[in-house]
PDB file of C-alpha atoms in Angstrom:
ATOM      1  CA  MET B   1      19.921 -11.262  10.488  1.00 91.00           C
ATOM      2  CA  LEU B   2      18.716  -8.132  12.310  1.00 91.00           C
ATOM      3  CA  LYS B   3      21.214  -5.994  10.135  1.00 92.00           C
ATOM      4  CA  ALA B   4      19.804  -7.511   7.078  1.00 95.00           C
ATOM      5  CA  ALA B   5      16.185  -6.668   7.995  1.00 95.00           C
ATOM      6  CA  ILE B   6      17.223  -3.183   8.732  1.00 95.00           C
ATOM      7  CA  VAL B   7      18.782  -2.901   5.376  1.00 96.00           C
ATOM      8  CA  VAL B   8      15.735  -4.391   3.714  1.00 97.00           C
ATOM      9  CA  LEU B   9      13.385  -1.893   5.561  1.00 96.00           C
ATOM     10  CA  LEU B  10      15.531   0.973   4.475  1.00 96.00           C
ATOM     11  CA  LEU B  11      15.653  -0.131   0.886  1.00 97.00           C
ATOM     12  CA  ALA B  12      11.704  -0.536   1.113  1.00 96.00           C
ATOM     13  CA  THR B  13      11.537   2.968   2.442  1.00 96.00           C
ATOM     14  CA  ILE B  14      13.538   4.416  -0.459  1.00 96.00           C
ATOM     15  CA  ALA B  15      11.335   2.456  -2.926  1.00 95.00           C
ATOM     16  CA  SER B  16       8.216   4.059  -1.231  1.00 94.00           C
ATOM     17  CA  LEU B  17       9.750   7.497  -1.533  1.00 94.00           C
ATOM     18  CA  PHE B  18      10.382   7.195  -5.272  1.00 94.00           C
ATOM     19  CA  SER B  19       6.850   5.706  -5.772  1.00 93.00           C
ATOM     20  CA  GLY B  20       5.435   8.588  -4.014  1.00 90.00           C
ATOM     21  CA  LEU B  21       7.484  10.943  -6.059  1.00 91.00           C
ATOM     22  CA  PHE B  22       6.134   9.291  -9.141  1.00 91.00           C
ATOM     23  CA  PHE B  23       2.519   9.493  -7.868  1.00 89.00           C
ATOM     24  CA  LEU B  24       3.065  13.204  -7.156  1.00 88.00           C
ATOM     25  CA  VAL B  25       4.331  14.038 -10.755  1.00 89.00           C
ATOM     26  CA  LYS B  26       1.912  11.660 -12.634  1.00 88.00           C
ATOM     27  CA  ASP B  27      -1.386  11.941 -10.815  1.00 82.00           C
ATOM     28  CA  GLU B  28      -3.841  14.720 -11.637  1.00 77.00           C
ATOM     29  CA  GLY B  29      -4.804  15.031  -7.803  1.00 72.00           C
ATOM     30  CA  ASP B  30      -7.875  12.970  -7.606  1.00 74.00           C
ATOM     31  CA  SER B  31      -5.941   9.964  -6.697  1.00 80.00           C
ATOM     32  CA  THR B  32      -5.202   8.781  -2.988  1.00 87.00           C
ATOM     33  CA  ARG B  33      -2.007   6.720  -4.175  1.00 88.00           C
ATOM     34  CA  LEU B  34       0.277   9.623  -2.840  1.00 88.00           C
ATOM     35  CA  LEU B  35      -1.301   9.612   0.581  1.00 89.00           C
ATOM     36  CA  LYS B  36      -0.825   5.600   0.840  1.00 91.00           C
ATOM     37  CA  ALA B  37       2.738   5.738  -0.337  1.00 90.00           C
ATOM     38  CA  LEU B  38       3.389   8.435   2.475  1.00 92.00           C
ATOM     39  CA  THR B  39       1.556   6.054   4.856  1.00 94.00           C
ATOM     40  CA  VAL B  40       3.700   3.117   3.867  1.00 95.00           C
ATOM     41  CA  ARG B  41       6.823   5.255   4.085  1.00 95.00           C
ATOM     42  CA  VAL B  42       6.057   6.516   7.578  1.00 96.00           C
ATOM     43  CA  SER B  43       5.272   2.987   8.778  1.00 97.00           C
ATOM     44  CA  LEU B  44       8.547   1.667   7.359  1.00 96.00           C
ATOM     45  CA  ALA B  45      10.531   4.303   8.973  1.00 96.00           C
ATOM     46  CA  ALA B  46       8.964   3.624  12.327  1.00 97.00           C
ATOM     47  CA  ALA B  47       9.524  -0.150  11.907  1.00 97.00           C
ATOM     48  CA  THR B  48      13.245   0.546  11.079  1.00 97.00           C
ATOM     49  CA  LEU B  49      13.628   2.727  14.239  1.00 97.00           C
ATOM     50  CA  ALA B  50      11.803   0.051  16.320  1.00 96.00           C
ATOM     51  CA  LEU B  51      14.244  -2.405  14.956  1.00 96.00           C
ATOM     52  CA  ILE B  52      17.094  -0.235  15.650  1.00 95.00           C
ATOM     53  CA  THR B  53      16.301   0.378  19.119  1.00 95.00           C
ATOM     54  CA  TRP B  54      15.485  -3.215  19.979  1.00 96.00           C
ATOM     55  CA  GLY B  55      18.867  -4.078  18.613  1.00 95.00           C
ATOM     56  CA  PHE B  56      20.535  -1.661  20.812  1.00 93.00           C
ATOM     57  CA  CYS B  57      18.575  -2.642  23.887  1.00 94.00           C
ATOM     58  CA  SER B  58      19.135  -6.292  23.233  1.00 93.00           C
ATOM     59  CA  GLY B  59      22.758  -5.906  22.490  1.00 90.00           C
ATOM     60  CA  GLN B  60      22.629  -7.168  19.053  1.00 91.00           C
ATOM     61  CA  LEU B  61      23.745  -3.799  17.850  1.00 89.00           C
ATOM     62  CA  VAL B  62      26.570  -1.948  19.447  1.00 89.00           C
ATOM     63  CA  SER B  63      28.006   1.597  18.834  1.00 87.00           C
ATOM     64  CA  GLN B  64      31.706   1.918  18.156  1.00 86.00           C
ATOM     65  CA  ALA B  65      31.573   5.556  18.665  1.00 85.00           C
ATOM     66  CA  PRO B  66      34.603   6.769  20.876  1.00 87.00           C
ATOM     67  CA  TRP B  67      32.405   9.057  23.000  1.00 81.00           C
TER      68      TRP B  67
END
């Protein structure tokens, strides 16, 4: 369940990234839609990092790295 939530947040972050790119190209500079897209993207990235940190601390996510 946690991994699915992380994947959904990552996909939402990518969607926000492309919507920001669209607003950057199409808007004339008078709109605040680009700023709102950036705010959403940063919030989604922070939520993703928080979920990953919580997953490692709770033991639901484990690292298989050999070091």
